[in-house]
Amino acid sequence: MSQRDEIARLKTQFFSTVSHELKTPINIILGAVQLMENMDNMDKESKDKYINMQKQNSYRLLRLINNLIDINKIEGKQFTVNFINCDIVKLAEDITMSVVEYTKLKDIELIFDTDVEEKMIAVDPDKIERILLNLLSNAIKFTEAEGRIEVSIHDKEDTIEISVKDDGIGIPKEMHQSIFRYFTQVDGPTHRKAEGSGIGLSLVKSLVHMHKGRVKVESVLGEGSEFTVELPVRLVEDSIHVSKETTFANVERINIEFSDIYT
Ligand code: ADP
């Protein structure tokens, strides 16, 4: 395919994905508003249900818009990464544990395992949170009820590996490279195309590259997937904050990243 054809293809795909992704949540929000308008004496349970629907779909819209803003910033090289020295083990564990409510909803077992107790490296904690929340939300989305998700940390001396492994539906081999490109989603009866925009993993890849790291996938269709993020072990000298006790209880961020997972 020529570069021009590829640009034209991406443009068409972009408009079709974005309009679909905007239209679906807006329709759900409007539907819920109309129902509430037409029912005078709505009981508390139904009211909570419709409010929840509106909230979740507003988060879904916010997620898409945030992702689009980020893509634009990355393309325009305006995306800033603020490195600080922090304990990557604690950071990854806090982020993993912050999604436990979502795994419980699907009866998924969530395990955190590490071969090192503490490891200080220079990262942008905010970006690491984006990366891991993206991988975790995919793992939950594409794993059946009563499945298992394992997040593990391996100290490889020069690098730290963080892996997010699930026993979900898996990804066909021919898609292992392309899922990291914008708007690529696996088609077919097992993957439901409507959830998500195919932006998450391309953002993950860009954010990992900004840390001079790498991300790879190993997956067998029907058996599960493992995404591994490899980060270089290095420290920054002028780190303003040295953070060991970073706790990320950013509920809003989690709600946004997990808005594809219907409760
Ligand atoms: P989306 O918003 O669609 O989840 P992503 O870029 O995060 O976008 O993922 C792209 C596609 O890769 C997904 O639509 C899905 O088909 C596939 N995928 C990603 N993670 C997993 C996983 N853990 N298991 C199975 N398929 C996955």
CSV table of C-alpha atoms and ligand atoms in Angstrom, one decimal:
chain,number,residue,atom,x,y,z
A,1,MET,CA,0.0,0.0,0.0
A,2,SER,CA,1.4,3.4,-0.9
A,3,GLN,CA,1.8,6.0,1.8
A,4,ARG,CA,-1.1,8.1,0.4
A,5,ASP,CA,-3.4,5.1,0.4
A,6,GLU,CA,-2.4,4.3,3.9
A,7,ILE,CA,-3.1,7.9,5.0
A,8,ALA,CA,-6.5,7.7,3.3
A,9,ARG,CA,-7.3,4.4,4.9
A,10,LEU,CA,-6.4,5.7,8.4
A,11,LYS,CA,-8.5,8.9,7.8
A,12,THR,CA,-11.6,6.9,6.9
A,13,GLN,CA,-11.0,4.5,9.8
A,14,PHE,CA,-10.5,7.5,12.1
A,15,PHE,CA,-13.8,9.1,11.2
A,16,SER,CA,-15.7,5.9,11.3
A,17,THR,CA,-14.3,4.8,14.7
A,18,VAL,CA,-14.6,8.3,16.3
A,19,SER,CA,-18.2,8.8,15.1
A,20,HIS,CA,-19.3,5.4,16.3
A,21,GLU,CA,-17.5,5.9,19.6
A,22,LEU,CA,-19.2,9.2,20.1
A,23,LYS,CA,-22.6,8.1,18.9
A,24,THR,CA,-23.0,5.0,21.0
A,25,PRO,CA,-22.5,6.6,24.5
A,26,ILE,CA,-24.6,9.6,23.5
A,27,ASN,CA,-27.5,7.4,22.5
A,28,ILE,CA,-27.3,5.6,25.8
A,29,ILE,CA,-27.2,8.8,27.8
A,30,LEU,CA,-30.1,10.3,25.9
A,31,GLY,CA,-32.1,7.0,26.2
A,32,ALA,CA,-31.6,7.1,30.0
A,33,VAL,CA,-32.5,10.7,30.3
A,34,GLN,CA,-35.7,10.1,28.3
A,35,LEU,CA,-36.7,7.2,30.5
A,36,MET,CA,-36.2,9.3,33.6
A,37,GLU,CA,-38.2,12.1,32.1
A,38,ASN,CA,-41.1,9.9,31.2
A,39,MET,CA,-41.3,8.0,34.5
A,40,ASP,CA,-42.8,10.1,37.3
A,41,ASN,CA,-42.4,7.8,40.3
A,42,MET,CA,-39.2,6.0,39.6
A,43,ASP,CA,-38.0,3.8,42.4
A,44,LYS,CA,-34.5,4.4,43.8
A,45,GLU,CA,-33.0,1.2,42.3
A,46,SER,CA,-34.0,2.2,38.8
A,47,LYS,CA,-33.0,5.8,39.3
A,48,ASP,CA,-29.5,4.7,40.4
A,49,LYS,CA,-29.3,2.3,37.5
A,50,TYR,CA,-30.0,5.1,34.9
A,51,ILE,CA,-27.8,7.6,36.6
A,52,ASN,CA,-25.0,5.0,36.6
A,53,MET,CA,-25.5,4.4,32.9
A,54,GLN,CA,-25.2,8.1,32.2
A,55,LYS,CA,-22.1,8.4,34.3
A,56,GLN,CA,-20.3,5.5,32.8
A,57,ASN,CA,-21.1,6.6,29.3
A,58,SER,CA,-19.9,10.1,30.1
A,59,TYR,CA,-16.7,8.6,31.3
A,60,ARG,CA,-16.5,6.6,28.0
A,61,LEU,CA,-16.8,9.9,26.1
A,62,LEU,CA,-14.1,11.5,28.3
A,63,ARG,CA,-11.8,8.6,27.7
A,64,LEU,CA,-12.1,8.9,24.0
A,65,ILE,CA,-11.5,12.6,24.0
A,66,ASN,CA,-8.5,12.3,26.4
A,67,ASN,CA,-7.0,9.7,24.2
A,68,LEU,CA,-7.5,11.8,21.1
A,69,ILE,CA,-5.9,14.8,22.8
A,70,ASP,CA,-3.0,12.7,23.9
A,71,ILE,CA,-2.5,11.3,20.4
A,72,ASN,CA,-2.4,14.8,19.0
A,73,LYS,CA,0.1,15.9,21.6
A,74,ILE,CA,2.3,12.9,20.9
A,75,GLU,CA,2.2,13.5,17.2
A,76,GLY,CA,3.0,17.1,17.7
A,77,LYS,CA,5.8,16.2,20.1
A,78,GLN,CA,4.2,18.3,22.8
A,79,PHE,CA,3.8,15.5,25.2
A,80,THR,CA,5.9,16.0,28.3
A,81,VAL,CA,7.3,13.2,30.5
A,82,ASN,CA,8.3,14.2,34.1
A,83,PHE,CA,10.8,11.6,35.3
A,84,ILE,CA,11.2,11.1,39.0
A,85,ASN,CA,12.9,8.3,40.9
A,86,CYS,CA,10.3,6.0,42.4
A,87,ASP,CA,9.8,2.5,43.7
A,88,ILE,CA,8.4,0.8,40.6
A,89,VAL,CA,7.4,-2.3,42.6
A,90,LYS,CA,5.2,-0.3,45.0
A,91,LEU,CA,3.8,1.8,42.1
A,92,ALA,CA,2.8,-1.2,40.0
A,93,GLU,CA,1.3,-3.0,43.1
A,94,ASP,CA,-0.8,0.1,44.0
A,95,ILE,CA,-2.1,0.4,40.5
A,96,THR,CA,-2.9,-3.3,40.2
A,97,MET,CA,-4.7,-3.3,43.5
A,98,SER,CA,-6.7,-0.2,42.5
A,99,VAL,CA,-8.7,-2.3,40.0
A,100,VAL,CA,-9.7,-5.1,42.3
A,101,GLU,CA,-13.3,-3.9,42.4
A,102,TYR,CA,-13.5,-4.4,38.7
A,103,THR,CA,-12.0,-7.9,38.7
A,104,LYS,CA,-14.4,-8.8,41.5
A,105,LEU,CA,-17.3,-7.9,39.3
A,106,LYS,CA,-16.4,-10.7,36.9
A,107,ASP,CA,-15.1,-13.0,39.6
A,108,ILE,CA,-11.6,-12.8,38.1
A,109,GLU,CA,-8.7,-13.7,40.4
A,110,LEU,CA,-6.1,-10.9,40.4
A,111,ILE,CA,-2.6,-11.8,41.5
A,112,PHE,CA,0.4,-9.6,42.0
A,113,ASP,CA,3.8,-11.2,42.1
A,114,THR,CA,7.3,-9.9,42.3
A,115,ASP,CA,10.8,-11.3,42.5
A,116,VAL,CA,12.2,-8.0,44.0
A,117,GLU,CA,10.9,-6.2,47.0
A,118,GLU,CA,11.9,-2.6,46.0
A,119,LYS,CA,13.4,-1.1,43.0
A,120,MET,CA,14.0,2.6,42.5
A,121,ILE,CA,13.9,3.7,38.8
A,122,ALA,CA,13.2,7.0,37.0
A,123,VAL,CA,9.7,7.0,35.5
A,124,ASP,CA,6.8,9.3,35.1
A,125,PRO,CA,4.3,7.7,37.6
A,126,ASP,CA,1.4,9.2,35.9
A,127,LYS,CA,2.3,7.7,32.5
A,128,ILE,CA,3.1,4.3,34.2
A,129,GLU,CA,-0.4,4.4,35.6
A,130,ARG,CA,-1.9,5.1,32.1
A,131,ILE,CA,0.1,2.2,30.7
A,132,LEU,CA,-0.9,-0.3,33.4
A,133,LEU,CA,-4.5,0.7,33.6
A,134,ASN,CA,-4.8,0.3,29.8
A,135,LEU,CA,-3.3,-3.2,29.9
A,136,LEU,CA,-5.4,-4.2,33.0
A,137,SER,CA,-8.6,-2.9,31.5
A,138,ASN,CA,-8.0,-4.9,28.3
A,139,ALA,CA,-7.1,-8.0,30.4
A,140,ILE,CA,-10.4,-7.7,32.3
A,141,LYS,CA,-12.4,-6.9,29.1
A,142,PHE,CA,-11.1,-9.9,27.2
A,143,THR,CA,-11.2,-12.4,30.0
A,144,GLU,CA,-14.2,-14.5,30.8
A,145,ALA,CA,-15.8,-14.6,34.3
A,146,GLU,CA,-13.8,-16.6,36.8
A,147,GLY,CA,-10.6,-16.1,34.9
A,148,ARG,CA,-7.2,-15.2,36.2
A,149,ILE,CA,-5.0,-12.1,35.7
A,150,GLU,CA,-1.5,-12.0,37.0
A,151,VAL,CA,0.7,-8.9,37.2
A,152,SER,CA,4.4,-9.8,37.8
A,153,ILE,CA,7.6,-7.9,38.2
A,154,HIS,CA,11.0,-9.3,37.2
A,155,ASP,CA,14.3,-7.7,38.0
A,156,LYS,CA,16.6,-8.2,35.0
A,157,GLU,CA,19.3,-6.0,36.5
A,158,ASP,CA,19.5,-3.5,33.5
A,159,THR,CA,15.8,-3.6,33.0
A,160,ILE,CA,12.6,-4.1,34.9
A,161,GLU,CA,9.9,-6.2,33.3
A,162,ILE,CA,6.3,-5.7,34.2
A,163,SER,CA,4.0,-8.3,32.7
A,164,VAL,CA,0.2,-8.4,32.6
A,165,LYS,CA,-1.0,-11.9,31.9
A,166,ASP,CA,-4.5,-13.2,31.4
A,167,ASP,CA,-6.2,-16.5,30.5
A,168,GLY,CA,-8.8,-14.8,28.3
A,169,ILE,CA,-9.7,-15.1,24.7
A,170,GLY,CA,-6.2,-14.4,23.2
A,171,ILE,CA,-5.1,-12.7,20.1
A,172,PRO,CA,-4.4,-14.4,16.7
A,173,LYS,CA,-0.7,-14.4,15.8
A,174,GLU,CA,-1.2,-12.3,12.6
A,175,MET,CA,-2.5,-9.5,14.8
A,176,HIS,CA,0.3,-9.3,17.3
A,177,GLN,CA,2.0,-6.4,15.6
A,178,SER,CA,-1.0,-4.5,14.3
A,179,ILE,CA,-2.8,-4.2,17.6
A,180,PHE,CA,-0.2,-1.6,18.6
A,181,ARG,CA,-1.3,0.6,15.7
A,182,TYR,CA,-4.1,3.2,16.0
A,183,PHE,CA,-7.7,1.9,15.6
A,184,THR,CA,-6.8,-1.8,15.2
A,185,GLN,CA,-9.2,-4.2,16.9
A,186,VAL,CA,-9.4,-7.9,16.5
A,187,ASP,CA,-12.6,-8.9,14.6
A,188,GLY,CA,-14.6,-12.0,14.9
A,189,PRO,CA,-17.1,-13.7,17.1
A,190,THR,CA,-15.0,-13.8,20.2
A,191,HIS,CA,-13.9,-10.2,20.2
A,192,ARG,CA,-16.8,-7.8,20.4
A,193,LYS,CA,-15.9,-4.9,18.2
A,194,ALA,CA,-18.2,-2.3,19.8
A,195,GLU,CA,-16.2,-1.9,23.0
A,196,GLY,CA,-13.3,0.4,22.8
A,197,SER,CA,-11.7,2.4,20.1
A,198,GLY,CA,-8.4,0.6,19.3
A,199,ILE,CA,-6.4,3.5,20.6
A,200,GLY,CA,-5.3,2.2,24.0
A,201,LEU,CA,-2.4,0.0,22.9
A,202,SER,CA,-0.9,2.5,20.5
A,203,LEU,CA,-0.9,5.0,23.4
A,204,VAL,CA,0.8,2.3,25.6
A,205,LYS,CA,3.5,1.8,23.0
A,206,SER,CA,4.2,5.5,22.7
A,207,LEU,CA,4.3,6.0,26.5
A,208,VAL,CA,6.7,3.1,26.9
A,209,HIS,CA,8.9,4.4,24.2
A,210,MET,CA,9.0,7.8,26.0
A,211,HIS,CA,10.6,5.8,28.9
A,212,LYS,CA,13.1,4.3,26.4
A,213,GLY,CA,11.4,1.0,27.0
A,214,ARG,CA,9.8,-1.7,24.9
A,215,VAL,CA,6.4,-3.5,25.0
A,216,LYS,CA,5.7,-6.9,23.5
A,217,VAL,CA,2.8,-9.4,23.4
A,218,GLU,CA,2.7,-13.1,23.6
A,219,SER,CA,-0.6,-14.7,23.0
A,220,VAL,CA,-2.4,-17.8,21.9
A,221,LEU,CA,-5.9,-17.6,20.6
A,222,GLY,CA,-8.3,-19.2,23.1
A,223,GLU,CA,-5.6,-19.5,25.8
A,224,GLY,CA,-4.7,-16.0,26.9
A,225,SER,CA,-2.3,-13.1,26.4
A,226,GLU,CA,0.7,-11.7,28.1
A,227,PHE,CA,1.8,-8.1,27.6
A,228,THR,CA,5.3,-7.3,28.9
A,229,VAL,CA,6.6,-3.8,29.4
A,230,GLU,CA,10.4,-3.6,29.7
A,231,LEU,CA,11.8,-0.4,31.4
A,232,PRO,CA,15.4,0.6,31.6
A,233,VAL,CA,16.9,0.8,35.1
A,234,ARG,CA,18.3,4.3,35.5
A,235,LEU,CA,17.9,7.2,37.9
A,236,VAL,CA,17.6,10.9,37.4
A,237,GLU,CA,19.9,13.1,39.3
A,238,ASP,CA,17.8,16.2,39.8
A,239,SER,CA,14.7,14.4,40.9
A,240,ILE,CA,12.7,16.9,42.8
A,241,HIS,CA,10.6,14.3,44.5
A,242,VAL,CA,12.0,10.9,45.5
A,243,SER,CA,8.8,8.9,45.8
A,244,LYS,CA,8.7,5.6,47.6
A,245,GLU,CA,5.2,5.8,49.0
A,246,THR,CA,3.3,6.8,45.9
A,247,THR,CA,-0.3,5.8,46.4
A,248,PHE,CA,-2.5,6.3,43.5
A,249,ALA,CA,-6.1,6.5,44.5
A,250,ASN,CA,-7.2,8.3,41.5
A,251,VAL,CA,-10.7,7.0,41.3
A,252,GLU,CA,-11.7,9.4,38.5
A,253,ARG,CA,-8.8,8.1,36.3
A,254,ILE,CA,-9.8,4.5,36.9
A,255,ASN,CA,-13.5,5.2,36.1
A,256,ILE,CA,-12.4,6.8,32.9
A,257,GLU,CA,-10.0,4.1,31.8
A,258,PHE,CA,-12.4,1.3,32.8
A,259,SER,CA,-15.5,2.9,31.2
A,260,ASP,CA,-15.6,0.1,28.6
A,261,ILE,CA,-16.2,-2.5,31.2
A,262,TYR,CA,-19.9,-2.7,31.8
A,263,THR,CA,-21.0,-3.4,35.3
B,1,ADP,P1,-9.5,-1.1,22.6
B,1,ADP,O1,-10.0,0.3,23.1
B,1,ADP,O2,-10.3,-1.7,21.5
B,1,ADP,O3,-9.4,-2.1,23.8
B,1,ADP,P2,-6.6,-1.4,22.4
B,1,ADP,O4,-5.7,-0.6,21.5
B,1,ADP,O5,-6.4,-1.3,23.8
B,1,ADP,O6,-8.1,-0.8,22.0
B,1,ADP,O7,-6.6,-2.9,21.9
B,1,ADP,C1,-6.7,-3.2,20.5
B,1,ADP,C2,-7.3,-4.6,20.3
B,1,ADP,O8,-6.3,-5.6,20.8
B,1,ADP,C3,-8.5,-4.8,21.1
B,1,ADP,O9,-9.7,-4.3,20.5
B,1,ADP,C4,-8.6,-6.4,21.2
B,1,ADP,O10,-9.1,-6.9,20.0
B,1,ADP,C5,-7.1,-6.7,21.3
B,1,ADP,N1,-6.6,-6.9,22.7
B,1,ADP,C6,-5.9,-6.1,23.5
B,1,ADP,N2,-5.7,-6.6,24.7
B,1,ADP,C7,-6.2,-7.9,24.7
B,1,ADP,C8,-6.2,-9.0,25.6
B,1,ADP,N3,-5.7,-8.9,26.8
B,1,ADP,N4,-6.8,-10.1,25.2
B,1,ADP,C9,-7.4,-10.2,24.0
B,1,ADP,N5,-7.4,-9.3,23.0
B,1,ADP,C10,-6.8,-8.1,23.4
